[in-house]
Amino acid sequence: MSVLIKIDRYLRRTGMPVSKFGRLAVNDPRLVHDLKRGRQPGHGIVARIEAFIDGGAA
C-alpha cells in the first residue's frame, strides 16, 4: 500500500487537516500537497510517516 493511501486513510479516520499532519509527522506542512503532486519521499520520510500513523498521535 502506498504511503499516500495510508495518509489519506489516517486523515479521514482522524479528521486531521493535511498541513497539521505534515507538520506533526515530518515537520513539513506541505508534505501531503507535495506527495499528491508527485513528490517521491525517501525511506526516512516514509518511516517517519508510518511511525506517526502507527503511533496514533493525533
CSV table of N, CA, C and O in Angstrom, one decimal:
chain,number,residue,atom,x,y,z
A,1,MET,N,0.9,-1.2,0.0
A,1,MET,CA,0.0,0.0,0.0
A,1,MET,C,0.9,1.2,0.0
A,1,MET,O,1.9,1.3,0.7
A,2,SER,N,0.6,2.2,-0.8
A,2,SER,CA,1.4,3.4,-0.9
A,2,SER,C,1.2,4.3,0.4
A,2,SER,O,0.2,4.2,1.0
A,3,VAL,N,2.2,5.0,0.6
A,3,VAL,CA,2.2,5.9,1.8
A,3,VAL,C,1.1,7.0,1.7
A,3,VAL,O,0.5,7.3,2.7
A,4,LEU,N,0.8,7.4,0.5
A,4,LEU,CA,-0.2,8.4,0.3
A,4,LEU,C,-1.6,7.8,0.6
A,4,LEU,O,-2.4,8.5,1.2
A,5,ILE,N,-1.8,6.6,0.3
A,5,ILE,CA,-3.1,5.9,0.7
A,5,ILE,C,-3.2,5.8,2.2
A,5,ILE,O,-4.3,6.1,2.8
A,6,LYS,N,-2.1,5.4,2.8
A,6,LYS,CA,-2.1,5.3,4.3
A,6,LYS,C,-2.4,6.7,4.9
A,6,LYS,O,-3.2,6.8,5.9
A,7,ILE,N,-1.8,7.7,4.4
A,7,ILE,CA,-2.0,9.1,4.9
A,7,ILE,C,-3.5,9.5,4.7
A,7,ILE,O,-4.1,10.0,5.7
A,8,ASP,N,-4.0,9.2,3.5
A,8,ASP,CA,-5.4,9.6,3.3
A,8,ASP,C,-6.4,8.9,4.2
A,8,ASP,O,-7.3,9.5,4.8
A,9,ARG,N,-6.1,7.6,4.5
A,9,ARG,CA,-7.0,6.8,5.4
A,9,ARG,C,-6.9,7.4,6.8
A,9,ARG,O,-7.9,7.5,7.5
A,10,TYR,N,-5.7,7.7,7.2
A,10,TYR,CA,-5.5,8.3,8.5
A,10,TYR,C,-6.2,9.6,8.7
A,10,TYR,O,-6.9,9.9,9.7
A,11,LEU,N,-6.1,10.5,7.7
A,11,LEU,CA,-6.7,11.8,7.7
A,11,LEU,C,-8.2,11.7,7.8
A,11,LEU,O,-8.9,12.4,8.5
A,12,ARG,N,-8.8,10.7,7.0
A,12,ARG,CA,-10.2,10.5,7.0
A,12,ARG,C,-10.7,10.0,8.4
A,12,ARG,O,-11.7,10.4,8.9
A,13,ARG,N,-9.9,9.1,8.9
A,13,ARG,CA,-10.3,8.5,10.2
A,13,ARG,C,-10.2,9.5,11.4
A,13,ARG,O,-11.1,9.5,12.2
A,14,THR,N,-9.2,10.4,11.3
A,14,THR,CA,-9.0,11.3,12.4
A,14,THR,C,-9.6,12.7,12.2
A,14,THR,O,-9.8,13.4,13.2
A,15,GLY,N,-9.8,13.1,11.0
A,15,GLY,CA,-10.3,14.4,10.7
A,15,GLY,C,-9.2,15.5,10.7
A,15,GLY,O,-9.5,16.7,10.8
A,16,MET,N,-8.0,15.0,10.8
A,16,MET,CA,-6.9,16.0,10.9
A,16,MET,C,-6.6,16.7,9.6
A,16,MET,O,-6.7,16.1,8.5
A,17,PRO,N,-6.4,18.0,9.7
A,17,PRO,CA,-6.0,18.8,8.4
A,17,PRO,C,-4.7,18.3,7.9
A,17,PRO,O,-3.8,17.9,8.6
A,18,VAL,N,-4.6,18.3,6.5
A,18,VAL,CA,-3.4,17.8,5.9
A,18,VAL,C,-2.1,18.6,6.3
A,18,VAL,O,-1.0,18.0,6.5
A,19,SER,N,-2.2,19.9,6.5
A,19,SER,CA,-1.0,20.6,6.9
A,19,SER,C,-0.6,20.3,8.3
A,19,SER,O,0.6,20.2,8.6
A,20,LYS,N,-1.5,20.0,9.2
A,20,LYS,CA,-1.2,19.6,10.6
A,20,LYS,C,-0.5,18.2,10.6
A,20,LYS,O,0.5,18.0,11.3
A,21,PHE,N,-1.0,17.4,9.8
A,21,PHE,CA,-0.4,16.0,9.7
A,21,PHE,C,1.0,16.1,9.2
A,21,PHE,O,1.9,15.5,9.8
A,22,GLY,N,1.3,16.9,8.2
A,22,GLY,CA,2.7,17.0,7.7
A,22,GLY,C,3.6,17.6,8.7
A,22,GLY,O,4.7,17.2,8.9
A,23,ARG,N,3.1,18.6,9.4
A,23,ARG,CA,3.9,19.3,10.4
A,23,ARG,C,4.2,18.4,11.6
A,23,ARG,O,5.4,18.3,12.0
A,24,LEU,N,3.2,17.7,12.0
A,24,LEU,CA,3.4,16.8,13.2
A,24,LEU,C,4.3,15.5,12.8
A,24,LEU,O,5.1,15.1,13.6
A,25,ALA,N,4.0,15.0,11.6
A,25,ALA,CA,4.7,13.7,11.2
A,25,ALA,C,6.2,14.0,10.8
A,25,ALA,O,7.1,13.2,11.2
A,26,VAL,N,6.4,15.0,10.0
A,26,VAL,CA,7.8,15.2,9.5
A,26,VAL,C,8.2,16.7,9.5
A,26,VAL,O,9.2,17.0,8.8
A,27,ASN,N,7.5,17.5,10.2
A,27,ASN,CA,7.8,19.0,10.2
A,27,ASN,C,7.8,19.6,8.8
A,27,ASN,O,8.6,20.5,8.5
A,28,ASP,N,6.8,19.2,8.0
A,28,ASP,CA,6.6,19.8,6.7
A,28,ASP,C,5.1,19.9,6.4
A,28,ASP,O,4.5,19.0,6.0
A,29,PRO,N,4.6,21.1,6.6
A,29,PRO,CA,3.2,21.3,6.4
A,29,PRO,C,2.7,21.1,4.9
A,29,PRO,O,1.5,20.9,4.7
A,30,ARG,N,3.6,21.1,4.0
A,30,ARG,CA,3.3,20.9,2.6
A,30,ARG,C,3.4,19.5,2.1
A,30,ARG,O,3.2,19.2,0.9
A,31,LEU,N,3.8,18.6,3.0
A,31,LEU,CA,4.0,17.2,2.7
A,31,LEU,C,2.9,16.6,1.8
A,31,LEU,O,3.2,16.0,0.8
A,32,VAL,N,1.7,16.6,2.3
A,32,VAL,CA,0.6,15.9,1.6
A,32,VAL,C,0.4,16.5,0.2
A,32,VAL,O,0.2,15.8,-0.8
A,33,HIS,N,0.4,17.8,0.2
A,33,HIS,CA,0.2,18.5,-1.1
A,33,HIS,C,1.3,18.1,-2.1
A,33,HIS,O,1.0,17.8,-3.3
A,34,ASP,N,2.5,18.1,-1.6
A,34,ASP,CA,3.6,17.7,-2.5
A,34,ASP,C,3.6,16.3,-2.9
A,34,ASP,O,3.9,16.0,-4.1
A,35,LEU,N,3.2,15.4,-2.0
A,35,LEU,CA,3.0,14.0,-2.4
A,35,LEU,C,2.0,13.8,-3.5
A,35,LEU,O,2.1,13.0,-4.4
A,36,LYS,N,0.9,14.5,-3.4
A,36,LYS,CA,-0.2,14.4,-4.4
A,36,LYS,C,0.2,15.0,-5.7
A,36,LYS,O,-0.3,14.6,-6.8
A,37,ARG,N,1.3,15.8,-5.7
A,37,ARG,CA,1.8,16.4,-6.9
A,37,ARG,C,3.0,15.6,-7.5
A,37,ARG,O,3.6,16.1,-8.4
A,38,GLY,N,3.3,14.5,-6.9
A,38,GLY,CA,4.3,13.6,-7.4
A,38,GLY,C,5.6,13.5,-6.7
A,38,GLY,O,6.5,12.8,-7.1
A,39,ARG,N,5.7,14.2,-5.6
A,39,ARG,CA,6.9,14.1,-4.8
A,39,ARG,C,7.2,12.7,-4.3
A,39,ARG,O,6.2,12.0,-3.9
A,40,GLN,N,8.4,12.2,-4.5
A,40,GLN,CA,8.7,10.8,-4.1
A,40,GLN,C,9.5,10.9,-2.7
A,40,GLN,O,10.6,11.4,-2.7
A,41,PRO,N,8.9,10.5,-1.6
A,41,PRO,CA,9.6,10.6,-0.3
A,41,PRO,C,10.7,9.5,-0.2
A,41,PRO,O,10.5,8.4,-0.8
A,42,GLY,N,11.7,9.9,0.5
A,42,GLY,CA,12.8,8.9,0.8
A,42,GLY,C,12.4,7.9,1.8
A,42,GLY,O,11.3,8.1,2.5
A,43,HIS,N,13.2,6.9,2.0
A,43,HIS,CA,12.9,5.9,3.0
A,43,HIS,C,12.7,6.5,4.4
A,43,HIS,O,11.9,6.0,5.2
A,44,GLY,N,13.6,7.4,4.8
A,44,GLY,CA,13.5,8.0,6.1
A,44,GLY,C,12.2,8.7,6.3
A,44,GLY,O,11.6,8.6,7.4
A,45,ILE,N,11.7,9.5,5.3
A,45,ILE,CA,10.4,10.2,5.5
A,45,ILE,C,9.3,9.2,5.6
A,45,ILE,O,8.4,9.4,6.4
A,46,VAL,N,9.3,8.2,4.7
A,46,VAL,CA,8.3,7.1,4.8
A,46,VAL,C,8.2,6.5,6.2
A,46,VAL,O,7.2,6.3,6.7
A,47,ALA,N,9.4,6.2,6.7
A,47,ALA,CA,9.5,5.6,8.0
A,47,ALA,C,8.9,6.5,9.1
A,47,ALA,O,8.2,6.0,10.0
A,48,ARG,N,9.2,7.8,9.0
A,48,ARG,CA,8.6,8.7,10.0
A,48,ARG,C,7.1,8.8,9.9
A,48,ARG,O,6.4,8.9,10.9
A,49,ILE,N,6.6,8.9,8.6
A,49,ILE,CA,5.2,8.9,8.4
A,49,ILE,C,4.5,7.7,9.0
A,49,ILE,O,3.5,7.8,9.7
A,50,GLU,N,5.0,6.5,8.7
A,50,GLU,CA,4.4,5.3,9.1
A,50,GLU,C,4.5,5.2,10.7
A,50,GLU,O,3.5,4.7,11.3
A,51,ALA,N,5.6,5.6,11.3
A,51,ALA,CA,5.7,5.6,12.7
A,51,ALA,C,4.7,6.5,13.3
A,51,ALA,O,4.0,6.2,14.4
A,52,PHE,N,4.4,7.7,12.7
A,52,PHE,CA,3.4,8.6,13.2
A,52,PHE,C,2.0,8.0,13.2
A,52,PHE,O,1.3,8.1,14.1
A,53,ILE,N,1.7,7.4,12.0
A,53,ILE,CA,0.4,6.8,11.8
A,53,ILE,C,0.2,5.6,12.8
A,53,ILE,O,-0.8,5.5,13.5
A,54,ASP,N,1.2,4.8,12.9
A,54,ASP,CA,1.1,3.6,13.8
A,54,ASP,C,1.1,4.0,15.3
A,54,ASP,O,0.5,3.3,16.1
A,55,GLY,N,1.7,5.1,15.6
A,55,GLY,CA,1.7,5.6,17.0
A,55,GLY,C,0.4,6.2,17.4
A,55,GLY,O,0.1,6.4,18.5
A,56,GLY,N,-0.4,6.5,16.4
A,56,GLY,CA,-1.8,7.0,16.6
A,56,GLY,C,-1.8,8.4,17.2
A,56,GLY,O,-2.8,8.9,17.8
A,57,ALA,N,-0.7,9.2,17.0
A,57,ALA,CA,-0.6,10.5,17.5
A,57,ALA,C,-1.6,11.4,16.7
A,57,ALA,O,-1.7,11.3,15.5
A,58,ALA,N,-2.4,12.2,17.5
A,58,ALA,CA,-3.4,13.0,16.8
A,58,ALA,C,-3.5,14.3,17.4
A,58,ALA,O,-3.3,14.7,18.5
